[in-house]
PDB file of N, CA and C in Angstrom:
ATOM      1  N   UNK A   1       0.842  -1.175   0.000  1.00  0.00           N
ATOM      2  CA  UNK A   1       0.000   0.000   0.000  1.00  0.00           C
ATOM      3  C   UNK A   1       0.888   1.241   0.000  1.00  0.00           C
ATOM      4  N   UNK A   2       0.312   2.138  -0.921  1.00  0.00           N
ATOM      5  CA  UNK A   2       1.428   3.584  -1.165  1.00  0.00           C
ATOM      6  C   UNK A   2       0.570   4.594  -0.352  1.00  0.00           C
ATOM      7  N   UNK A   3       1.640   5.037   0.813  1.00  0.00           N
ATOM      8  CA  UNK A   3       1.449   5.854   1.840  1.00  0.00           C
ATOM      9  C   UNK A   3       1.666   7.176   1.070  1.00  0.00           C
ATOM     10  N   UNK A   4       0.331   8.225   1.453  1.00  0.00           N
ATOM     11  CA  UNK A   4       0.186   9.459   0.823  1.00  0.00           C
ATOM     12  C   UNK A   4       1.100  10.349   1.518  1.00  0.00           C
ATOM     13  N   UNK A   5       1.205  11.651   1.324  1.00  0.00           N
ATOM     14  CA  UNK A   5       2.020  12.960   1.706  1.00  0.00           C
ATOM     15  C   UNK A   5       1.358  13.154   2.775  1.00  0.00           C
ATOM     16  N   UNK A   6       0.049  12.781   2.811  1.00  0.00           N
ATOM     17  CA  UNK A   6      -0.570  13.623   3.777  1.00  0.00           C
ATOM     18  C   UNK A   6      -0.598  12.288   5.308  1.00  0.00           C
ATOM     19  N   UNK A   7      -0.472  11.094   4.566  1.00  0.00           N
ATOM     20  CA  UNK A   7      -0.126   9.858   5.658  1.00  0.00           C
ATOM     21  C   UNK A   7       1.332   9.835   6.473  1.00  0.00           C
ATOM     22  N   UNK A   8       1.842  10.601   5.328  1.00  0.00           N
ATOM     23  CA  UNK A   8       3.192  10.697   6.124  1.00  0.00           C
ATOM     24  C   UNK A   8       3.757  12.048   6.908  1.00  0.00           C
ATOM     25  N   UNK A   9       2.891  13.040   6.572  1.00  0.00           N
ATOM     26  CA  UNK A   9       2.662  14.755   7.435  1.00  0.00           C
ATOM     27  C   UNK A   9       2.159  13.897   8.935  1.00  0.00           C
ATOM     28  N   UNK A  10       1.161  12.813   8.664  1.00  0.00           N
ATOM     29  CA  UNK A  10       0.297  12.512   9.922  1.00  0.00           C
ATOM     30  C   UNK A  10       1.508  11.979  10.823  1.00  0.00           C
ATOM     31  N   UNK A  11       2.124  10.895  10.562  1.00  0.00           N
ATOM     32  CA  UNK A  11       3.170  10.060  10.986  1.00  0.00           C
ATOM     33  C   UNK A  11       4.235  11.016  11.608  1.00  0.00           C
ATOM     34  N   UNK A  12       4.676  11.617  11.069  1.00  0.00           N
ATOM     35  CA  UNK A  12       5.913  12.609  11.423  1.00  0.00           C
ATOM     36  C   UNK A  12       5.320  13.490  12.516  1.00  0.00           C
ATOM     37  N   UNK A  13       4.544  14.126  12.207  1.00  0.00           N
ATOM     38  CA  UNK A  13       3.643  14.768  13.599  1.00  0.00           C
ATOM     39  C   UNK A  13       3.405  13.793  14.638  1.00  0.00           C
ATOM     40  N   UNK A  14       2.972  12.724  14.785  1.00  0.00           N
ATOM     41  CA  UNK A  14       2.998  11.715  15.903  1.00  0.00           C
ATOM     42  C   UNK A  14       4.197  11.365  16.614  1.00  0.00           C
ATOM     43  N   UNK A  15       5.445  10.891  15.733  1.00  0.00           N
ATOM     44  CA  UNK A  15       6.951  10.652  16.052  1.00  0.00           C
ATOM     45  C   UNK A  15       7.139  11.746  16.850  1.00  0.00           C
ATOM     46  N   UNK A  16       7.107  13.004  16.440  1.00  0.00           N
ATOM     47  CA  UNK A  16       7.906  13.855  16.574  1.00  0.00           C
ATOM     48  C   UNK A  16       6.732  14.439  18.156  1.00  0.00           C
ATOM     49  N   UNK A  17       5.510  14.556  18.699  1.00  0.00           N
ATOM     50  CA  UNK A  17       5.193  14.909  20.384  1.00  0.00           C
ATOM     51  C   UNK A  17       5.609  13.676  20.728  1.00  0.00           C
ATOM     52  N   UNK A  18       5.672  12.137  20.378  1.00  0.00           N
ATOM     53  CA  UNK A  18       6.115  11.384  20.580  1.00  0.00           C
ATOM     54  C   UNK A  18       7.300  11.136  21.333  1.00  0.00           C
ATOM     55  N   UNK A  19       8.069  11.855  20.134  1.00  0.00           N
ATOM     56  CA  UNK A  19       9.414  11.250  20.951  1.00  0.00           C
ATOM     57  C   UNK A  19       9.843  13.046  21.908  1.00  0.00           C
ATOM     58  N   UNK A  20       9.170  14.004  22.266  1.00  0.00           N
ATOM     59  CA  UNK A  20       9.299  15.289  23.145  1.00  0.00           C
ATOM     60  C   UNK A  20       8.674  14.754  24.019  1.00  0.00           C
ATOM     61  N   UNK A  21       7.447  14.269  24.527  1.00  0.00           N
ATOM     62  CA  UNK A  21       6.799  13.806  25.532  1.00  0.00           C
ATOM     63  C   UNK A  21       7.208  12.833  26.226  1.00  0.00           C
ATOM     64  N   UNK A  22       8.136  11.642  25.403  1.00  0.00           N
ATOM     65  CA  UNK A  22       9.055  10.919  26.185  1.00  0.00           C
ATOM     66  C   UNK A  22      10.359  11.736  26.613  1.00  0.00           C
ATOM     67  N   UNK A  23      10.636  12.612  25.961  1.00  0.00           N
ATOM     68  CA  UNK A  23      12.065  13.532  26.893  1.00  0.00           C
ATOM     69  C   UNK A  23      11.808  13.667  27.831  1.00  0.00           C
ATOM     70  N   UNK A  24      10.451  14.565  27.948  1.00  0.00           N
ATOM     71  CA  UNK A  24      10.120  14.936  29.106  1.00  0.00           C
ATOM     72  C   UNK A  24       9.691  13.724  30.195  1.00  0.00           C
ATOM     73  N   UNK A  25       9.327  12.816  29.944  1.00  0.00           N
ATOM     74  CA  UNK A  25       9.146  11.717  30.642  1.00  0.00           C
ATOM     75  C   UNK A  25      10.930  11.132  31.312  1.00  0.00           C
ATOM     76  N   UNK A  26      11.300  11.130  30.454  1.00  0.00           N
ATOM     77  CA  UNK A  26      12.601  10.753  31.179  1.00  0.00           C
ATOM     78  C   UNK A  26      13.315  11.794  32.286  1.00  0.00           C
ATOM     79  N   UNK A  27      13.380  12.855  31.245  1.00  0.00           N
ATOM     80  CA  UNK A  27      13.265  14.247  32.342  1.00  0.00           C
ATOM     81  C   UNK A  27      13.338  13.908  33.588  1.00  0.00           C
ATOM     82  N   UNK A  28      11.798  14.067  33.635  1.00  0.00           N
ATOM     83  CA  UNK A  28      11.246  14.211  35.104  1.00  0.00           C
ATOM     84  C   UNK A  28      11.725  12.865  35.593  1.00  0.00           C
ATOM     85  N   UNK A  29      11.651  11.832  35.094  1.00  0.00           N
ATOM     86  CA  UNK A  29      11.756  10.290  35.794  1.00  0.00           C
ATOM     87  C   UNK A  29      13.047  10.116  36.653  1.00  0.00           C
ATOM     88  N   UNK A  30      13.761   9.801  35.747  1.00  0.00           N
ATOM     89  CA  UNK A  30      15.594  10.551  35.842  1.00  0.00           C
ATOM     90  C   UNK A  30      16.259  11.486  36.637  1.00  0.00           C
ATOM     91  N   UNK A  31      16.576  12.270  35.525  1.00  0.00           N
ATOM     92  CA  UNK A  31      17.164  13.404  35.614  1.00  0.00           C
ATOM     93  C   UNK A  31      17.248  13.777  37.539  1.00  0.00           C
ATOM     94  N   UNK A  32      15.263  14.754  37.224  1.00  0.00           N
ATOM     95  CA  UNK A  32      15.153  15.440  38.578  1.00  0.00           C
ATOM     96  C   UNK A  32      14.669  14.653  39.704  1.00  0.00           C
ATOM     97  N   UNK A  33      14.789  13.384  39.784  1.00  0.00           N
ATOM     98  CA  UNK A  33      14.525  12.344  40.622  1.00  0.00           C
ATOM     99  C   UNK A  33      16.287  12.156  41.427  1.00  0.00           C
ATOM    100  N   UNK A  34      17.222  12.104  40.402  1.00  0.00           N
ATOM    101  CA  UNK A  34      18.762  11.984  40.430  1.00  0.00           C
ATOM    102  C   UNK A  34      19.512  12.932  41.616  1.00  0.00           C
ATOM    103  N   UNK A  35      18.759  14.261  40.771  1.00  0.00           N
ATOM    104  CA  UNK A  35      18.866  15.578  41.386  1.00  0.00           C
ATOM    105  C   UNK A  35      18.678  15.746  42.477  1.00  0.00           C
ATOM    106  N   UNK A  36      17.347  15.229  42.920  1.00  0.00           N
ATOM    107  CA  UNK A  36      16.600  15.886  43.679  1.00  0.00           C
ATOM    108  C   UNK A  36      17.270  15.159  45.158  1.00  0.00           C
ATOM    109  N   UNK A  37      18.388  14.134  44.984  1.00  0.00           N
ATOM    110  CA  UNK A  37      18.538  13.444  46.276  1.00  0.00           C
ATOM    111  C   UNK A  37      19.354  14.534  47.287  1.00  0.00           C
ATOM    112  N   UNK A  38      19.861  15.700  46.415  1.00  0.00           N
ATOM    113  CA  UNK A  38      20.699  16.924  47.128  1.00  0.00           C
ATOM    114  C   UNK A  38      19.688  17.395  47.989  1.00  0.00           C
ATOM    115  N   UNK A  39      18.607  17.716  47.807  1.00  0.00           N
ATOM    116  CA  UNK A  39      17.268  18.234  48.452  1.00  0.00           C
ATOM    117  C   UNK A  39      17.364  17.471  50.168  1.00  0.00           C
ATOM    118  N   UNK A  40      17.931  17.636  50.993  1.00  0.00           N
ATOM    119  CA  UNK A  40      17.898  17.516  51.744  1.00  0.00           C
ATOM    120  C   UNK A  40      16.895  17.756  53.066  1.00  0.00           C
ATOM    121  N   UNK A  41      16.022  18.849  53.132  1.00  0.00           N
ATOM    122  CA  UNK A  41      15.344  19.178  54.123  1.00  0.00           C
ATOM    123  C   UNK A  41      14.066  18.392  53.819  1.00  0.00           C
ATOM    124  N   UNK A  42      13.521  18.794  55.479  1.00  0.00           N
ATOM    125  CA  UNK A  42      12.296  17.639  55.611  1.00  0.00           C
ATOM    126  C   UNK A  42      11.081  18.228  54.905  1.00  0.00           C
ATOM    127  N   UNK A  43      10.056  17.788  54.396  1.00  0.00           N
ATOM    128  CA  UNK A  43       8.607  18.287  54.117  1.00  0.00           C
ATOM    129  C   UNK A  43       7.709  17.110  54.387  1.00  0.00           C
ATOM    130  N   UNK A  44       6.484  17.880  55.422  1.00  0.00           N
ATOM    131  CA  UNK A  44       6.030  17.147  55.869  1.00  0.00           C
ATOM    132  C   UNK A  44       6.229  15.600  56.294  1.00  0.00           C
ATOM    133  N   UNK A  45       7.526  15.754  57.215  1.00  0.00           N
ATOM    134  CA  UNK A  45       7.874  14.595  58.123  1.00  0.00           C
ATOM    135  C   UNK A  45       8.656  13.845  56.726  1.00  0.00           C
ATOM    136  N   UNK A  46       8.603  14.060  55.580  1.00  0.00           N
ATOM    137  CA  UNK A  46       9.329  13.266  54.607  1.00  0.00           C
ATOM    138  C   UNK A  46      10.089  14.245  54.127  1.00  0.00           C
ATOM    139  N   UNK A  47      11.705  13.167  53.535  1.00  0.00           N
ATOM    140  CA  UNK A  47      12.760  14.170  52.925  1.00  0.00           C
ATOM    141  C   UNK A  47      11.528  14.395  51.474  1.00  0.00           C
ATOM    142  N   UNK A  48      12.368  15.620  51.083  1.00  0.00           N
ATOM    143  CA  UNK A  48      11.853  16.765  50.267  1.00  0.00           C
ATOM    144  C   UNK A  48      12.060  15.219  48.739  1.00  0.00           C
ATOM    145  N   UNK A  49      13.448  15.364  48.477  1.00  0.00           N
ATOM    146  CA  UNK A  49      13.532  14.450  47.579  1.00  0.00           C
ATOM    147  C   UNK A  49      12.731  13.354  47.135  1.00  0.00           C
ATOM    148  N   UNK A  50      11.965  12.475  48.517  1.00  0.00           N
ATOM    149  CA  UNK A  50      10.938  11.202  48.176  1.00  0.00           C
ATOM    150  C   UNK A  50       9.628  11.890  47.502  1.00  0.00           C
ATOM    151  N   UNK A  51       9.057  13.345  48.405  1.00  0.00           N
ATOM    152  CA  UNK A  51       8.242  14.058  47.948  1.00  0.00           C
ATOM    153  C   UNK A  51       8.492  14.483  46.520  1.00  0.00           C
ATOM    154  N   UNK A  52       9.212  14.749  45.670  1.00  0.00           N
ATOM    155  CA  UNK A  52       9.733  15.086  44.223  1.00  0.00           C
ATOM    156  C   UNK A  52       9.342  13.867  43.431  1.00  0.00           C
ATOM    157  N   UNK A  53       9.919  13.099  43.866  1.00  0.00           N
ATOM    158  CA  UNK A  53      10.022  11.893  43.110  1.00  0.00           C
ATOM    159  C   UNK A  53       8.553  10.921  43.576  1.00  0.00           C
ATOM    160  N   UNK A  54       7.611  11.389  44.357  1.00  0.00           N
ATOM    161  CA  UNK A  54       6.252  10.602  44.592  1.00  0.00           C
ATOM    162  C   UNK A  54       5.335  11.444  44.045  1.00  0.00           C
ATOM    163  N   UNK A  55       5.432  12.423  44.120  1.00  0.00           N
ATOM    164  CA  UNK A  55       4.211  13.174  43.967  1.00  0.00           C
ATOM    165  C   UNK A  55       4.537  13.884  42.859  1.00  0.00           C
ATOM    166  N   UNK A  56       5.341  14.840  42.821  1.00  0.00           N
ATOM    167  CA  UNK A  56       5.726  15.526  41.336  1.00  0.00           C
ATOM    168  C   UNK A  56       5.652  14.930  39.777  1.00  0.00           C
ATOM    169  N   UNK A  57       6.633  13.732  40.057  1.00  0.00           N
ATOM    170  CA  UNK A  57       6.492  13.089  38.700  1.00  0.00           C
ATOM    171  C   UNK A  57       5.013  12.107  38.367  1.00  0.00           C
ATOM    172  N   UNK A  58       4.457  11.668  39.625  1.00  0.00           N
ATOM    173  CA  UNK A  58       2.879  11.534  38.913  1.00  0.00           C
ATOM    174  C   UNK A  58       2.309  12.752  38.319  1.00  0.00           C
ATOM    175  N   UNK A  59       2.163  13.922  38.965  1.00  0.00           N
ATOM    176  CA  UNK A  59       1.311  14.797  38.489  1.00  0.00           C
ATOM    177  C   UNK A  59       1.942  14.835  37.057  1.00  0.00           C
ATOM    178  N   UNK A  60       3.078  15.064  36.865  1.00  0.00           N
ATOM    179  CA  UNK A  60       3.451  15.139  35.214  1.00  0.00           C
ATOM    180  C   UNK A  60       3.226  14.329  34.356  1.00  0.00           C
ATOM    181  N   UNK A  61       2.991  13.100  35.072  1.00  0.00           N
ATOM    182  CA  UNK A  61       2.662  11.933  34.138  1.00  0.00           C
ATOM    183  C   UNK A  61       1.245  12.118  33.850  1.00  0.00           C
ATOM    184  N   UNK A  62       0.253  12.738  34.434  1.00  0.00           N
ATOM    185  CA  UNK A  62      -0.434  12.697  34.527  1.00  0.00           C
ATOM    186  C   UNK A  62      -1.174  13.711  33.094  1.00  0.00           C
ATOM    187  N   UNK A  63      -0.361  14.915  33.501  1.00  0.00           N
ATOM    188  CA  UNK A  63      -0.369  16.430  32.341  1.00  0.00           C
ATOM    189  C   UNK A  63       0.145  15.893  30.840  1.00  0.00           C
ATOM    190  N   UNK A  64       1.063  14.889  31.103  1.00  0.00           N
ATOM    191  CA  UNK A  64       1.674  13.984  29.610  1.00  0.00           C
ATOM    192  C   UNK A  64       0.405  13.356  28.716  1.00  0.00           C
ATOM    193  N   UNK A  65       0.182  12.428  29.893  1.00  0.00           N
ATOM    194  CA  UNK A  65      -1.168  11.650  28.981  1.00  0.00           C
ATOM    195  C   UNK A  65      -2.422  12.595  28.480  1.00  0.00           C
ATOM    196  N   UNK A  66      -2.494  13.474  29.436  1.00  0.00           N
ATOM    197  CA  UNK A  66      -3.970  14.648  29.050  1.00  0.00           C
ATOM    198  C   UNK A  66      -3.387  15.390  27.697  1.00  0.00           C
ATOM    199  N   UNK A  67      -2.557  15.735  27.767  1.00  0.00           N
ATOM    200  CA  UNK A  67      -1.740  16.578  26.617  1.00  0.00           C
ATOM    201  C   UNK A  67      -1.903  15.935  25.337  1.00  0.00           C
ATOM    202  N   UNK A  68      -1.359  14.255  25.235  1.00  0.00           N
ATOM    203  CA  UNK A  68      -1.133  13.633  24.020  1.00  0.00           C
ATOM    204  C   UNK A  68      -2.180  13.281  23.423  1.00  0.00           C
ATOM    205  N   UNK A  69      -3.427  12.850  24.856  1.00  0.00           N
ATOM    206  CA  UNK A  69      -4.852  12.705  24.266  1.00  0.00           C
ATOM    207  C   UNK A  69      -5.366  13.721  23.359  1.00  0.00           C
ATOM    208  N   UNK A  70      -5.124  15.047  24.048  1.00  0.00           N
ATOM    209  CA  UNK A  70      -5.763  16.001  23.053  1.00  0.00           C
ATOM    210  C   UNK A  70      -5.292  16.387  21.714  1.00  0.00           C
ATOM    211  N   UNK A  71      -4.101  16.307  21.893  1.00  0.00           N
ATOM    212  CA  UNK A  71      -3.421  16.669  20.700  1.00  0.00           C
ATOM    213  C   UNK A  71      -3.166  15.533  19.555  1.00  0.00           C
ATOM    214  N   UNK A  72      -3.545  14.145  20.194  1.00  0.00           N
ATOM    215  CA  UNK A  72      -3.630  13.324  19.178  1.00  0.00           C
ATOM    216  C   UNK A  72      -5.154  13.335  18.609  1.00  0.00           C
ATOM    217  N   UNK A  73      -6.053  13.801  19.376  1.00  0.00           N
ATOM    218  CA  UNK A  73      -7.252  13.909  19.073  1.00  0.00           C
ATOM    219  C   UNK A  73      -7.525  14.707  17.929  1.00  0.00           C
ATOM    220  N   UNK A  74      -7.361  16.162  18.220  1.00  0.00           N
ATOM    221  CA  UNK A  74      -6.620  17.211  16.762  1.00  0.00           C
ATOM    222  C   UNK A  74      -6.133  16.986  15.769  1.00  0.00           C
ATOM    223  N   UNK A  75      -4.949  16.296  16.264  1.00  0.00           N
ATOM    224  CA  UNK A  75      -4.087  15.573  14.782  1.00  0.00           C
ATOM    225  C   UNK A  75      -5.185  15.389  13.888  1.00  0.00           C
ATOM    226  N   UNK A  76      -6.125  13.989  14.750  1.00  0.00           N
ATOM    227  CA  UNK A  76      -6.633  13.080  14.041  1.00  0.00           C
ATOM    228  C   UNK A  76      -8.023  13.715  13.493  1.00  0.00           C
ATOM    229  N   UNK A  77      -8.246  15.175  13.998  1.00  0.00           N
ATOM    230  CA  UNK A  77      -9.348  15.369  12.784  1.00  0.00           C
ATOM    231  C   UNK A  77      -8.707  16.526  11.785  1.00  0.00           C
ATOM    232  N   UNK A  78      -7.476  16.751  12.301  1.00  0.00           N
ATOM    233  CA  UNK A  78      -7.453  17.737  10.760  1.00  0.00           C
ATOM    234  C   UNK A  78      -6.612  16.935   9.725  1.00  0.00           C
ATOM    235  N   UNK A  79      -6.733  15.723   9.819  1.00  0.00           N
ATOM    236  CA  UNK A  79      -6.161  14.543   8.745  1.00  0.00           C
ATOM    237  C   UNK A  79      -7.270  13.732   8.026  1.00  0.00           C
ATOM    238  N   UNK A  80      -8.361  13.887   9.048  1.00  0.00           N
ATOM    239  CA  UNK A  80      -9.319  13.355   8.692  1.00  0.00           C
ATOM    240  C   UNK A  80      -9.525  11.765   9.137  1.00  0.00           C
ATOM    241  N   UNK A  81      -8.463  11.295   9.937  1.00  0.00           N
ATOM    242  CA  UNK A  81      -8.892   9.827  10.516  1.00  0.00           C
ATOM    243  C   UNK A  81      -9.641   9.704  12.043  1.00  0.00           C
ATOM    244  N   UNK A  82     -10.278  10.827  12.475  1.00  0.00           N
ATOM    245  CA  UNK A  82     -10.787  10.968  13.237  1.00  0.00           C
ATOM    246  C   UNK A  82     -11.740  10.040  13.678  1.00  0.00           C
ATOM    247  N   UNK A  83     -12.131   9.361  15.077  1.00  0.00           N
ATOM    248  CA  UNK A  83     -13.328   8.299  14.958  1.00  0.00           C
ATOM    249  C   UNK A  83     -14.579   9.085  15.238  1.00  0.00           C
ATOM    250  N   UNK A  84     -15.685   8.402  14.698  1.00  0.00           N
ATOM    251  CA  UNK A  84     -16.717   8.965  14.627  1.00  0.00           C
ATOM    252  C   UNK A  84     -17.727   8.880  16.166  1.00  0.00           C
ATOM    253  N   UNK A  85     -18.606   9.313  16.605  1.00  0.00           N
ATOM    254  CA  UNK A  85     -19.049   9.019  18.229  1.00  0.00           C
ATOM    255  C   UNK A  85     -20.581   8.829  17.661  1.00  0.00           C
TER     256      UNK A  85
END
């Protein structure tokens, strides 16, 4: 099957929040999890650092998936493979 210009505009737009939304996933996972063990002082009876790395990076995970939903949602109607409800 011969993939159109406009199948492959779709594709490249997917790859490409694709593979930014996983940066940022590693980012936060990683990186400021790594970081964050310098964080020394207490918050709420817990070091600051466990708090970073429990609570912070859910909420982002959280803003990731809401983000990709919508914007894959978009994609998918100004391409026209949108599903119907």
């Amino acid at each position: 099957m011969q993939l159109s210009e406009r199948h492959h505009q779709y594709w490249r737009a997917n790859l490409r929040i694709t593979g930014i939304l996983l940066a940022i996933w590693f980012f936060v996972t990683f990186v400021i999890g790594y970081f964050a063990r310098d964080l020394t002082f207490g918050f709420f009876g817990w070091p600051f650092s466990f708090w970073v790395a429990a609570q912070g990076a859910l909420i982002v995970y959280v803003i990731i998936i809401g983000f990709y939903a919508r914007y894959m949602n978009r994609l998918d109607q100004q391409h026209g493979v949108a599903e119907e409800e």
